[in-house]
Amino acid sequence: MSARAHGNGYTIVENASLRGRNTFGVDARAAMLVEVTQSESLAELFGYAMLKTQDVLVLGEGSNLLLTRDWPGVALSITARGIRVLDDDGRGARIRVEAGEHWNDFVHWSLGRGFAGLENLALIPGTVGAAPIQNIGAYGVEVREFVAEVETWDRVDARFVRFGNAQCEFAYRDSLFKRERDRYVVVAVSFDLPRQRELRLDYAGVRDELAAMRVDTPTPATVAEAIVRLRTRKLPDPARIGNAGSFFKNPIVDAARADALRREHPDLPAWPGGDGGTKLSAAWLIECAGFKGVRDGDAGISERHALVLVNHGHASGAQLWALAQRVREGVRDRFGVELEAEPRVV
Ligand code: FAD
Ligand code: EPU
């Protein structure tokens, strides 16, 4: 790996390993890695011919990314940090966070300063810049409830563009940014966070966890702690076993299809999926189709959670993807339900 250039607010490295930059721990390389510490430098960087003409893969912490091959173009990582309160009226505040901040650090920063809302989203890996891409969500809350504005560099029009909440087209694990892949580089996100908010405790397991912690009067901080305990128990830690969290989205099917499936499988977990659809548990479908804990070389399906594809050691991205295809086909054959990958697959 050889450093090629340092500019004002960025570093360029040729033939860079991405192994430590994806939580599957997959060994892949990028022809060029550009690390941006000051987002203003994007205007200068994208003035260069090589960035204009090459494919650009925007990278956060790689916790929702499966690399099945080397990246022949530029991997662009925004590492700019900073949290600033823009406006505070006593009841709540607008807070601007640069894309390179760690999501979980920001959650704890907000709770530590008495803001409420992000407690159910504690311990989700990744950067603040990636949070709006798939509208991260957990335990009954999605980040779209708090996003006021997303600041981006638009690679097509070569200028900075801001999106208000409604323009982001947020949906379950989706947004305009996820659909228009790599067009918008998120440089900062502003959040509106209240100081008081009704706690969301209805997701299965949350109240039981608080009871086990002997918490009678939950606060945002104790809810966050309950979520951390639940997540730590349920999901494998990427520091120990490579994974990207849920590998598939929970599929949304129409009501008639859901009713037919539930008649045949009364214990299949299902929830309202928005727009009249029904969201089914992908984990249940995968487990029932016999894939929980399976292993094909170092590629596997977690024994803890059937929705988590894992790298037991040295699986390549192609091997992990091949197993994911097998799971998808198995679920299609057994239930006639189509699973869609949640992470970005390169
Ligand atoms: P990356 O994986 O690096 O990138 C993900 C996508 O976003 C890519 O398409 C990338 O190009 C794009 N991207 C990243 N940064 C930017 C940017 N600045 N501008 C434009 N595009 C960008 N997700 C949930 O929603 N809920 C969960 O509960 C959850 N649990 C998880 C648990 C584990 C153990 C793991 C490993 C993952 C989990 N995830 C979860 C998925 C993941 O944490 C989120 O998707 C997270 O937002 C990804 O952040 P990242 O910085 O790692 O992004
Ligand atoms: N289940 C099984 N087998 C398993 C695991 C779970 O049958 O091995 C069943 C359980 O019975 C449970 C249901 O699946 O009723 C749901 O399980 P869980 O609460 O773990 O949630 P999930 O639907 O599997 C989703 C998100 C997670 C998020 C949790 C908590 C998606 C794709 N995944 O998982 O997000 O943390 O809910 O809100 O929506 C991610 O996106 O990467 C992610 C981890």
Coordinates of N, CA and C and ligand atoms in Angstrom, one line a residue, residues 21-24 56-66 76-78 99-103 120-139 141-142 150-153 172-173 177-178 181-189 231 235-239 241-246 308 342-346, ligand 1:
R21 N -12.1 -2.5 6.8 CA -13.1 -1.5 6.6 C -14.4 -2.1 6.2
N22 N -14.6 -3.4 6.5 CA -15.9 -4.0 6.3 C -16.1 -5.0 7.5
T23 N -17.2 -5.0 8.1 CA -17.4 -5.8 9.3 C -17.5 -7.3 9.0
F24 N -17.6 -7.7 7.7 CA -17.5 -9.1 7.4 C -16.0 -9.6 7.5
V56 N -17.2 5.4 -8.0 CA -16.9 5.7 -6.6 C -17.8 4.9 -5.6
L57 N -17.2 4.3 -4.7 CA -17.9 3.5 -3.7 C -17.8 4.3 -2.4
V58 N -18.9 4.9 -1.8 CA -18.8 5.6 -0.6 C -18.8 4.6 0.6
L59 N -17.8 4.8 1.4 CA -17.6 3.9 2.5 C -17.8 4.5 3.9
G60 N -18.6 3.9 4.7 CA -18.6 4.4 6.1 C -17.7 3.4 6.9
E61 N -18.3 2.7 7.9 CA -17.5 1.7 8.6 C -17.7 0.3 8.0
G62 N -18.4 0.2 6.9 CA -18.5 -1.1 6.2 C -19.3 -2.1 7.0
S63 N -20.3 -1.6 7.8 CA -21.1 -2.5 8.6 C -22.4 -2.9 7.9
N64 N -22.5 -2.5 6.7 CA -23.7 -2.9 5.9 C -23.2 -3.1 4.4
L65 N -22.1 -3.8 4.3 CA -21.5 -3.9 3.0 C -20.9 -5.3 2.8
L66 N -21.2 -5.9 1.7 CA -20.6 -7.2 1.3 C -19.8 -7.0 0.0
L76 N -14.4 6.0 -1.2 CA -14.3 7.3 -0.6 C -14.9 7.2 0.8
S77 N -14.0 7.5 1.7 CA -14.4 7.4 3.1 C -14.4 8.8 3.7
I78 N -15.6 9.2 4.3 CA -15.7 10.5 4.9 C -15.4 10.3 6.4
A99 N -20.6 13.6 9.0 CA -20.8 12.2 8.6 C -19.9 11.2 9.2
G100 N -18.7 11.6 9.6 CA -17.7 10.6 10.1 C -17.8 10.2 11.5
E101 N -18.8 10.9 12.3 CA -19.0 10.5 13.7 C -19.5 9.1 13.8
H102 N -19.2 8.4 14.8 CA -19.8 7.0 15.0 C -21.2 7.2 15.5
W103 N -22.1 6.5 14.9 CA -23.5 6.6 15.3 C -23.7 6.4 16.8
N120 N -33.5 3.9 21.6 CA -33.8 2.6 21.0 C -32.8 2.3 19.9
L121 N -32.1 3.3 19.4 CA -31.1 3.1 18.3 C -29.7 2.9 18.8
A122 N -29.5 2.7 20.1 CA -28.2 2.5 20.7 C -27.5 1.3 20.1
L123 N -26.2 1.3 20.0 CA -25.4 0.2 19.6 C -25.5 -0.2 18.1
I124 N -26.2 0.5 17.3 CA -26.2 0.2 15.9 C -24.8 0.6 15.4
P125 N -24.1 -0.3 14.7 CA -22.8 0.1 14.2 C -22.9 1.1 13.1
G126 N -21.7 1.7 12.8 CA -21.7 2.6 11.6 C -21.5 4.0 11.9
T127 N -21.5 4.8 10.8 CA -21.3 6.3 10.9 C -22.7 7.0 10.9
V128 N -22.6 8.3 11.3 CA -23.8 9.1 11.2 C -24.1 9.4 9.7
G129 N -23.1 9.5 8.9 CA -23.4 9.7 7.4 C -24.2 8.6 6.8
A130 N -24.0 7.4 7.3 CA -24.7 6.2 6.7 C -26.1 6.1 7.2
A131 N -26.4 6.7 8.4 CA -27.7 6.4 9.1 C -28.9 6.7 8.2
P132 N -28.9 7.9 7.4 CA -30.0 8.1 6.6 C -30.1 7.2 5.3
I133 N -29.0 6.6 4.9 CA -28.9 5.8 3.7 C -30.0 4.8 3.7
Q134 N -30.0 3.9 4.7 CA -31.1 2.9 4.8 C -32.1 3.2 5.9
N135 N -32.1 4.5 6.4 CA -33.0 4.9 7.4 C -32.9 3.8 8.6
I136 N -31.8 3.8 9.3 CA -31.6 2.8 10.3 C -32.7 2.7 11.3
G137 N -33.0 1.5 11.8 CA -34.1 1.4 12.7 C -33.9 0.2 13.6
A138 N -34.5 0.3 14.8 CA -34.4 -0.9 15.7 C -35.4 -0.6 16.8
Y139 N -36.0 -1.7 17.3 CA -36.8 -1.7 18.5 C -37.9 -0.7 18.4
V141 N -38.2 2.0 16.4 CA -37.9 3.4 16.1 C -37.1 3.5 14.8
E142 N -37.3 4.5 14.0 CA -36.4 4.7 12.8 C -35.8 6.1 12.9
V150 N -30.4 16.6 5.6 CA -29.2 15.8 5.2 C -28.4 16.6 4.2
E151 N -27.1 16.9 4.5 CA -26.3 17.7 3.6 C -25.4 16.8 2.8
T152 N -25.4 17.0 1.5 CA -24.7 16.0 0.6 C -23.8 16.8 -0.4
W153 N -22.9 16.1 -1.0 CA -22.2 16.5 -2.2 C -22.9 15.7 -3.3
Y172 N -39.0 1.8 5.0 CA -38.3 0.8 5.8 C -37.0 0.4 5.1
R173 N -35.9 0.6 5.8 CA -34.5 0.3 5.3 C -34.3 0.8 3.9
F177 N -31.4 8.1 -1.1 CA -29.9 8.0 -1.2 C -29.5 6.5 -1.5
K178 N -30.3 5.6 -0.9 CA -30.0 4.2 -1.1 C -30.3 3.8 -2.6
R181 N -27.8 5.3 -5.8 CA -26.6 4.8 -5.1 C -25.3 5.6 -5.6
D182 N -24.6 6.1 -4.6 CA -23.3 6.8 -4.8 C -23.4 8.2 -5.5
R183 N -24.7 8.6 -5.8 CA -24.8 10.0 -6.3 C -24.5 11.0 -5.3
Y184 N -25.2 10.8 -4.1 CA -25.1 11.8 -3.0 C -24.1 11.3 -2.0
V185 N -23.1 12.1 -1.7 CA -22.2 11.8 -0.6 C -22.7 12.6 0.6
V186 N -23.1 11.9 1.6 CA -23.6 12.6 2.8 C -22.4 13.2 3.6
V187 N -22.5 14.5 3.9 CA -21.4 15.1 4.6 C -21.8 15.4 6.0
A188 N -23.1 15.6 6.3 CA -23.5 15.9 7.6 C -25.0 15.7 7.7
V189 N -25.5 15.4 8.9 CA -26.9 15.2 9.1 C -27.3 16.1 10.3
R231 N -29.4 -6.4 22.5 CA -28.6 -6.6 21.2 C -27.4 -7.4 21.4
L235 N -27.3 -10.6 18.9 CA -26.5 -10.5 17.7 C -25.0 -10.8 17.9
P236 N -24.4 -11.5 17.0 CA -23.0 -11.8 17.1 C -22.2 -10.5 17.0
D237 N -21.1 -10.3 17.7 CA -20.3 -9.1 17.7 C -19.3 -9.2 16.6
P238 N -19.4 -8.2 15.6 CA -18.5 -8.3 14.4 C -17.0 -8.3 14.8
A239 N -16.7 -7.8 16.0 CA -15.3 -7.8 16.3 C -14.8 -9.2 16.5
I241 N -16.8 -12.1 15.2 CA -17.2 -13.0 14.1 C -17.9 -12.0 13.0
G242 N -17.3 -12.0 11.9 CA -17.7 -11.1 10.8 C -19.1 -11.2 10.5
N243 N -19.8 -10.1 10.4 CA -21.2 -10.0 10.0 C -21.6 -8.6 9.7
A244 N -22.8 -8.5 9.1 CA -23.3 -7.1 8.8 C -24.7 -6.9 9.4
G245 N -25.0 -7.5 10.5 CA -26.3 -7.5 11.1 C -27.3 -8.3 10.3
S246 N -28.5 -7.9 10.2 CA -29.5 -8.6 9.3 C -29.0 -8.6 7.9
V308 N -28.7 -13.5 10.3 CA -27.3 -12.9 10.3 C -26.4 -13.9 9.6
E342 N -30.3 -6.8 2.5 CA -30.3 -5.5 3.1 C -29.0 -4.7 2.9
P343 N -27.8 -5.3 3.1 CA -26.6 -4.6 2.9 C -26.3 -4.3 1.4
R344 N -25.5 -3.4 1.2 CA -24.9 -3.1 -0.2 C -24.1 -4.3 -0.6
V345 N -24.3 -4.9 -1.7 CA -23.5 -6.0 -2.2 C -22.7 -5.5 -3.4
V346 N -21.4 -5.5 -3.3 CA -20.6 -5.1 -4.5 C -20.1 -6.3 -5.2
Ligands
FAD1 P1 -21.4 1.3 5.3 O1 -21.6 -0.2 5.5 O2 -19.9 1.7 5.0 O3 -22.2 1.7 4.0 C1 -23.5 1.3 3.9 C2 -24.1 2.0 2.7 O4 -24.2 3.4 2.9 C3 -23.3 1.8 1.4 O5 -24.2 1.8 0.3 C4 -22.5 3.1 1.3 O6 -22.1 3.4 0.0 C5 -23.4 4.1 1.9 N1 -22.8 5.2 2.6 C6 -22.0 5.1 3.8 N2 -21.7 6.3 4.2 C7 -22.1 7.2 3.3 C8 -22.1 8.6 3.1 N3 -21.4 9.4 4.0 N4 -22.7 9.2 2.0 C9 -23.3 8.4 1.1 N5 -23.4 7.1 1.2 C10 -22.9 6.5 2.3 N6 -28.9 -1.4 10.7 C11 -30.1 -1.1 11.2 O7 -30.9 -0.3 10.5 N7 -30.6 -1.5 12.3 C12 -30.0 -2.3 13.2 O8 -30.4 -2.7 14.2 C13 -28.7 -2.8 12.7 N8 -27.9 -3.6 13.5 C14 -26.7 -4.0 13.0 C15 -26.0 -4.9 13.8 C16 -24.7 -5.3 13.4 C17 -23.9 -6.3 14.3 C18 -24.2 -4.9 12.2 C19 -22.8 -5.3 11.8 C20 -24.9 -4.0 11.4 C21 -26.2 -3.6 11.8 N9 -27.0 -2.7 11.0 C22 -28.2 -2.3 11.5 C23 -26.5 -2.3 9.7 C24 -25.5 -1.0 9.8 O9 -25.1 -0.8 11.1 C25 -26.2 0.2 9.3 O10 -26.7 0.1 8.0 C26 -25.2 1.4 9.3 O11 -25.9 2.6 9.1 C27 -24.1 1.3 8.3 O12 -23.1 2.3 8.6 P2 -21.7 2.2 7.9 O13 -21.0 3.5 8.3 O14 -21.0 1.0 8.4 O15 -22.0 2.2 6.4

